[in-house]
One Martini backbone bead per residue (centre of mass of N, CA, C, O) as a GRO file, in nm:
protein
  248
    1MET     BB    1   0.579  -0.013  -2.550
    2LEU     BB    2   0.278  -0.192  -2.508
    3ALA     BB    3  -0.065  -0.086  -2.545
    4ALA     BB    4  -0.353  -0.264  -2.688
    5CYS     BB    5  -0.693  -0.171  -2.802
    6GLY     BB    6  -0.908  -0.223  -3.030
    7GLY     BB    7  -0.931  -0.109  -3.363
    8ASN     BB    8  -0.667   0.092  -3.296
    9PRO     BB    9  -0.367   0.020  -3.254
   10LYS     BB   10  -0.120   0.147  -3.026
   11ALA     BB   11   0.209   0.259  -2.986
   12LYS     BB   12   0.455   0.242  -2.726
   13VAL     BB   13   0.752   0.438  -2.705
   14GLU     BB   14   1.077   0.350  -2.566
   15PRO     BB   15   1.366   0.381  -2.470
   16PRO     BB   16   1.638   0.218  -2.429
   17ALA     BB   17   1.826   0.065  -2.222
   18PRO     BB   18   2.126  -0.003  -2.104
   19PRO     BB   19   2.329  -0.235  -2.115
   20MET     BB   20   2.447  -0.501  -1.925
   21PRO     BB   21   2.626  -0.651  -1.740
   22PRO     BB   22   2.749  -0.913  -1.623
   23GLY     BB   23   2.479  -1.069  -1.423
   24VAL     BB   24   2.312  -0.821  -1.551
   25THR     BB   25   1.992  -0.754  -1.662
   26TRP     BB   26   1.799  -0.582  -1.945
   27GLY     BB   27   1.498  -0.474  -2.074
   28ALA     BB   28   1.403  -0.385  -2.373
   29PRO     BB   29   1.235  -0.144  -2.486
   30GLY     BB   30   0.974  -0.145  -2.729
   31VAL     BB   31   0.774  -0.256  -3.008
   32LEU     BB   32   0.416  -0.332  -2.979
   33ILE     BB   33   0.162  -0.495  -3.155
   34VAL     BB   34  -0.187  -0.560  -3.061
   35SER     BB   35  -0.458  -0.735  -3.152
   36PRO     BB   36  -0.752  -0.875  -3.069
   37SER     BB   37  -0.680  -1.137  -3.289
   38ALA     BB   38  -0.394  -1.150  -3.170
   39PRO     BB   39  -0.130  -1.273  -3.044
   40ALA     BB   40   0.118  -1.232  -2.850
   41ALA     BB   41   0.435  -1.088  -2.874
   42PRO     BB   42   0.740  -1.025  -2.867
   43PRO     BB   43   0.938  -0.782  -2.818
   44ARG     BB   44   1.102  -0.522  -3.017
   45ALA     BB   45   1.366  -0.370  -3.058
   46SER     BB   46   1.486  -0.065  -3.035
   47THR     BB   47   1.678   0.206  -3.200
   48ARG     BB   48   1.654   0.385  -2.993
   49LEU     BB   49   1.819   0.630  -2.793
   50PRO     BB   50   1.887   0.765  -2.506
   51PRO     BB   51   1.906   1.040  -2.368
   52ALA     BB   52   2.099   1.255  -2.218
   53PRO     BB   53   2.137   1.375  -1.923
   54THR     BB   54   2.058   1.712  -1.796
   55ALA     BB   55   1.994   1.577  -1.505
   56HIS     BB   56   1.925   1.468  -1.216
   57PRO     BB   57   1.787   1.176  -1.141
   58PRO     BB   58   1.597   0.996  -0.988
   59MET     BB   59   1.585   0.787  -0.739
   60PRO     BB   60   1.548   0.476  -0.669
   61ALA     BB   61   1.326   0.261  -0.603
   62GLY     BB   62   1.301   0.067  -0.308
   63ASN     BB   63   1.360  -0.172  -0.083
   64LEU     BB   64   1.649  -0.192   0.149
   65SER     BB   65   1.572  -0.437   0.289
   66THR     BB   66   1.682  -0.748   0.479
   67ASP     BB   67   1.382  -0.827   0.571
   68TYR     BB   68   1.238  -1.144   0.529
   69ARG     BB   69   0.877  -1.230   0.485
   70VAL     BB   70   0.669  -1.448   0.473
   71GLY     BB   71   0.343  -1.322   0.354
   72GLU     BB   72   0.460  -1.043   0.278
   73VAL     BB   73   0.492  -0.726   0.184
   74PHE     BB   74   0.769  -0.595   0.037
   75ASP     BB   75   0.666  -0.430  -0.227
   76THR     BB   76   0.618  -0.133  -0.439
   77GLY     BB   77   0.595  -0.086  -0.815
   78ILE     BB   78   0.774  -0.085  -1.097
   79ALA     BB   79   0.728  -0.295  -1.391
   80SER     BB   80   0.923  -0.468  -1.600
   81PHE     BB   81   1.050  -0.632  -1.923
   82TYR     BB   82   1.230  -0.929  -2.047
   83GLY     BB   83   1.374  -1.108  -2.344
   84PRO     BB   84   1.512  -1.173  -2.634
   85ARG     BB   85   1.783  -1.018  -2.594
   86GLU     BB   86   1.848  -1.221  -2.335
   87GLN     BB   87   1.852  -1.482  -2.465
   88GLY     BB   88   2.078  -1.711  -2.315
   89ASN     BB   89   2.174  -1.570  -2.092
   90GLU     BB   90   2.347  -1.520  -1.801
   91THR     BB   91   2.266  -1.525  -1.487
   92ALA     BB   92   2.321  -1.454  -1.161
   93SER     BB   93   2.270  -1.765  -1.082
   94GLY     BB   94   2.373  -1.927  -1.375
   95GLU     BB   95   2.147  -1.948  -1.548
   96ILE     BB   96   1.951  -1.952  -1.822
   97PHE     BB   97   1.774  -1.747  -2.006
   98ASP     BB   98   1.407  -1.749  -2.014
   99TYR     BB   99   1.119  -1.574  -2.129
  100HIS     BB  100   0.901  -1.806  -2.069
  101LYS     BB  101   0.956  -1.807  -1.779
  102MET     BB  102   0.902  -1.775  -1.425
  103THR     BB  103   1.070  -1.482  -1.383
  104ALA     BB  104   1.309  -1.267  -1.206
  105ALA     BB  105   1.434  -0.935  -1.136
  106HIS     BB  106   1.636  -0.836  -0.848
  107ARG     BB  107   1.836  -0.662  -0.617
  108LEU     BB  108   1.769  -0.820  -0.310
  109LEU     BB  109   1.659  -1.073  -0.331
  110PRO     BB  110   1.712  -1.377  -0.300
  111LEU     BB  111   1.821  -1.636  -0.464
  112GLY     BB  112   1.507  -1.829  -0.513
  113THR     BB  113   1.290  -1.657  -0.460
  114ARG     BB  114   0.928  -1.650  -0.410
  115VAL     BB  115   0.704  -1.443  -0.586
  116LYS     BB  116   0.414  -1.248  -0.577
  117VAL     BB  117   0.267  -1.072  -0.861
  118THR     BB  118   0.071  -0.779  -0.861
  119ASP     BB  119  -0.129  -0.612  -1.063
  120LEU     BB  120  -0.273  -0.289  -1.023
  121LYS     BB  121  -0.444  -0.278  -1.296
  122THR     BB  122  -0.548  -0.593  -1.339
  123SER     BB  123  -0.536  -0.803  -1.078
  124LYS     BB  124  -0.306  -0.983  -1.156
  125SER     BB  125  -0.126  -1.291  -1.105
  126VAL     BB  126   0.216  -1.416  -1.023
  127GLU     BB  127   0.470  -1.671  -1.001
  128VAL     BB  128   0.812  -1.622  -0.911
  129ARG     BB  129   1.165  -1.643  -0.978
  130ILE     BB  130   1.470  -1.540  -0.846
  131ASN     BB  131   1.752  -1.516  -1.111
  132ASP     BB  132   1.829  -1.200  -1.089
  133ARG     BB  133   1.949  -0.873  -1.173
  134GLY     BB  134   1.734  -0.595  -1.122
  135PRO     BB  135   1.671  -0.301  -1.223
  136PHE     BB  136   1.864  -0.029  -1.371
  137TRP     BB  137   1.638   0.206  -1.300
  138PRO     BB  138   1.442   0.451  -1.230
  139ASN     BB  139   1.171   0.355  -1.043
  140ARG     BB  140   1.250   0.042  -1.061
  141LEU     BB  141   1.193  -0.289  -0.934
  142LEU     BB  142   1.110  -0.505  -1.166
  143ASP     BB  143   1.192  -0.791  -1.366
  144LEU     BB  144   1.017  -0.951  -1.594
  145SER     BB  145   0.941  -1.187  -1.771
  146TRP     BB  146   0.755  -1.215  -2.049
  147GLY     BB  147   0.579  -1.450  -1.955
  148ALA     BB  148   0.487  -1.311  -1.678
  149ALA     BB  149   0.378  -1.051  -1.799
  150GLN     BB  150   0.141  -1.179  -1.960
  151LYS     BB  151  -0.022  -1.306  -1.722
  152ILE     BB  152  -0.073  -0.977  -1.613
  153GLY     BB  153  -0.072  -0.755  -1.837
  154ASP     BB  154   0.204  -0.635  -1.889
  155ASP     BB  155   0.324  -0.356  -2.088
  156GLY     BB  156   0.605  -0.261  -1.899
  157LEU     BB  157   0.475  -0.021  -1.678
  158ASP     BB  158   0.367  -0.149  -1.397
  159PRO     BB  159   0.204  -0.163  -1.108
  160VAL     BB  160   0.327  -0.348  -0.814
  161ARG     BB  161   0.308  -0.645  -0.586
  162ILE     BB  162   0.515  -0.792  -0.346
  163GLU     BB  163   0.521  -1.132  -0.246
  164ILE     BB  164   0.628  -1.365  -0.023
  165VAL     BB  165   0.638  -1.720  -0.061
  166SER     BB  166   0.953  -1.793  -0.064
  167LEU     BB  167   1.273  -1.925   0.074
  168PRO     BB  168   1.570  -2.007   0.124
  169ASP     BB  169   1.702  -2.315   0.275
  170PRO     BB  170   1.886  -2.134   0.376
  171ILE     BB  171   1.969  -1.826   0.425
  172PRO     BB  172   2.207  -1.652   0.303
  173THR     BB  173   2.452  -1.462   0.371
  174GLY     BB  174   2.467  -1.136   0.277
  175VAL     BB  175   2.604  -1.002  -0.019
  176TYR     BB  176   2.751  -0.694  -0.174
  177THR     BB  177   2.702  -0.424  -0.395
  178VAL     BB  178   2.779  -0.154  -0.611
  179MET     BB  179   2.594   0.049  -0.843
  180VAL     BB  180   2.670   0.283  -1.118
  181GLY     BB  181   2.454   0.483  -1.328
  182TRP     BB  182   2.486   0.621  -1.618
  183PHE     BB  183   2.760   0.727  -1.823
  184THR     BB  184   2.862   1.002  -2.075
  185GLN     BB  185   3.104   1.115  -1.908
  186ASP     BB  186   3.422   1.135  -1.779
  187ASP     BB  187   3.428   1.306  -1.525
  188PRO     BB  188   3.196   1.176  -1.353
  189LEU     BB  189   3.330   0.901  -1.352
  190ALA     BB  190   3.598   0.956  -1.224
  191GLN     BB  191   3.493   1.087  -0.968
  192CYS     BB  192   3.341   0.844  -0.867
  193ARG     BB  193   3.568   0.634  -0.872
  194ASN     BB  194   3.751   0.781  -0.668
  195TRP     BB  195   3.555   0.771  -0.434
  196MET     BB  196   3.513   0.462  -0.414
  197GLN     BB  197   3.819   0.398  -0.364
  198GLN     BB  198   3.865   0.582  -0.113
  199ARG     BB  199   3.618   0.461   0.076
  200LEU     BB  200   3.749   0.136   0.055
  201ASP     BB  201   4.012   0.049  -0.096
  202LYS     BB  202   3.880  -0.057  -0.376
  203PRO     BB  203   3.811  -0.195  -0.666
  204VAL     BB  204   3.700  -0.030  -0.972
  205ILE     BB  205   3.479  -0.089  -1.237
  206THR     BB  206   3.421  -0.057  -1.588
  207LEU     BB  207   3.117  -0.054  -1.788
  208PRO     BB  208   3.042  -0.092  -2.099
  209SER     BB  209   2.868   0.076  -2.355
  210ASP     BB  210   2.697   0.245  -2.607
  211GLU     BB  211   2.535   0.457  -2.401
  212GLY     BB  212   2.722   0.372  -2.151
  213ARG     BB  213   2.845   0.385  -1.808
  214TRP     BB  214   2.970   0.175  -1.545
  215LEU     BB  215   2.990   0.115  -1.193
  216ARG     BB  216   3.185  -0.131  -0.994
  217TYR     BB  217   3.275  -0.339  -0.792
  218ALA     BB  218   3.464  -0.588  -0.773
  219LYS     BB  219   3.403  -0.924  -0.753
  220SER     BB  220   3.591  -0.950  -0.481
  221VAL     BB  221   3.384  -0.754  -0.370
  222ARG     BB  222   3.236  -0.809  -0.038
  223LEU     BB  223   2.952  -0.675   0.116
  224ASP     BB  224   2.801  -0.564   0.373
  225PRO     BB  225   2.502  -0.404   0.419
  226GLU     BB  226   2.595  -0.151   0.581
  227THR     BB  227   2.815  -0.063   0.378
  228ALA     BB  228   2.665  -0.053   0.112
  229THR     BB  229   2.432   0.140   0.212
  230ALA     BB  230   2.618   0.382   0.283
  231ILE     BB  231   2.731   0.423  -0.004
  232VAL     BB  232   2.470   0.474  -0.150
  233ARG     BB  233   2.372   0.724   0.009
  234GLU     BB  234   2.622   0.893  -0.050
  235LEU     BB  235   2.598   0.894  -0.356
  236ARG     BB  236   2.306   1.024  -0.364
  237GLU     BB  237   2.396   1.289  -0.224
  238LYS     BB  238   2.584   1.325  -0.497
  239GLN     BB  239   2.400   1.255  -0.736
  240TYR     BB  240   2.418   0.940  -0.778
  241GLN     BB  241   2.328   0.653  -0.941
  242ALA     BB  242   2.249   0.419  -0.702
  243TYR     BB  243   2.299   0.061  -0.619
  244LEU     BB  244   2.183  -0.207  -0.446
  245VAL     BB  245   2.345  -0.535  -0.449
  246ARG     BB  246   2.293  -0.863  -0.447
  247LEU     BB  247   2.493  -1.166  -0.489
  248ASN     BB  248   2.282  -1.401  -0.350
   0.00000   0.00000   0.00000
């Protein structure tokens, strides 16, 4: 993804993240060149694939708290963005994704929450509504729509601060799942799936993609925050890349 300014714009290229399963989306980093005289354009998908991990990646950043308070900073971390590749897909909230609208994906904030996102590099802010789940990539906190990212000058991997502006009223009782991945080899996937099934005696589904595979408890499995958080922590202790995801 790119950031460019000056007379000789340069592009930064990052391998795309693996495609997400239904209900959770992920923005593909791509290549974008912007000259000072030309308006910004949506990113183009890269054809490069990410390398298979050779070591355990760092665990994802992000506040695991389920205590939401209006007017307070909820978290800080790295924001990415997603756009044309997901245009028209159904989001976790059920609405259709439009990358021009001011929306974002977050793993834990209740769907419908409005947050103020401040880019700590540009000091610009934008207000967005959480309507999707993600990102599912180490050390990334928030996936902005491309339109929202343009408002704050986010070139794809910028540090941001999230402040809660408003919450659904009433806030629904949270139900959660656990997402793990991605896997490029059969043995680690089978071992993790067996552990997850034994841990809860609940079905675990495999979500395939061209680049790797994901594991998640079946849609019928709706976990309370304490159980889901405990499973995520245990999986991380076993060096699996696990994510706590709020379903509502």
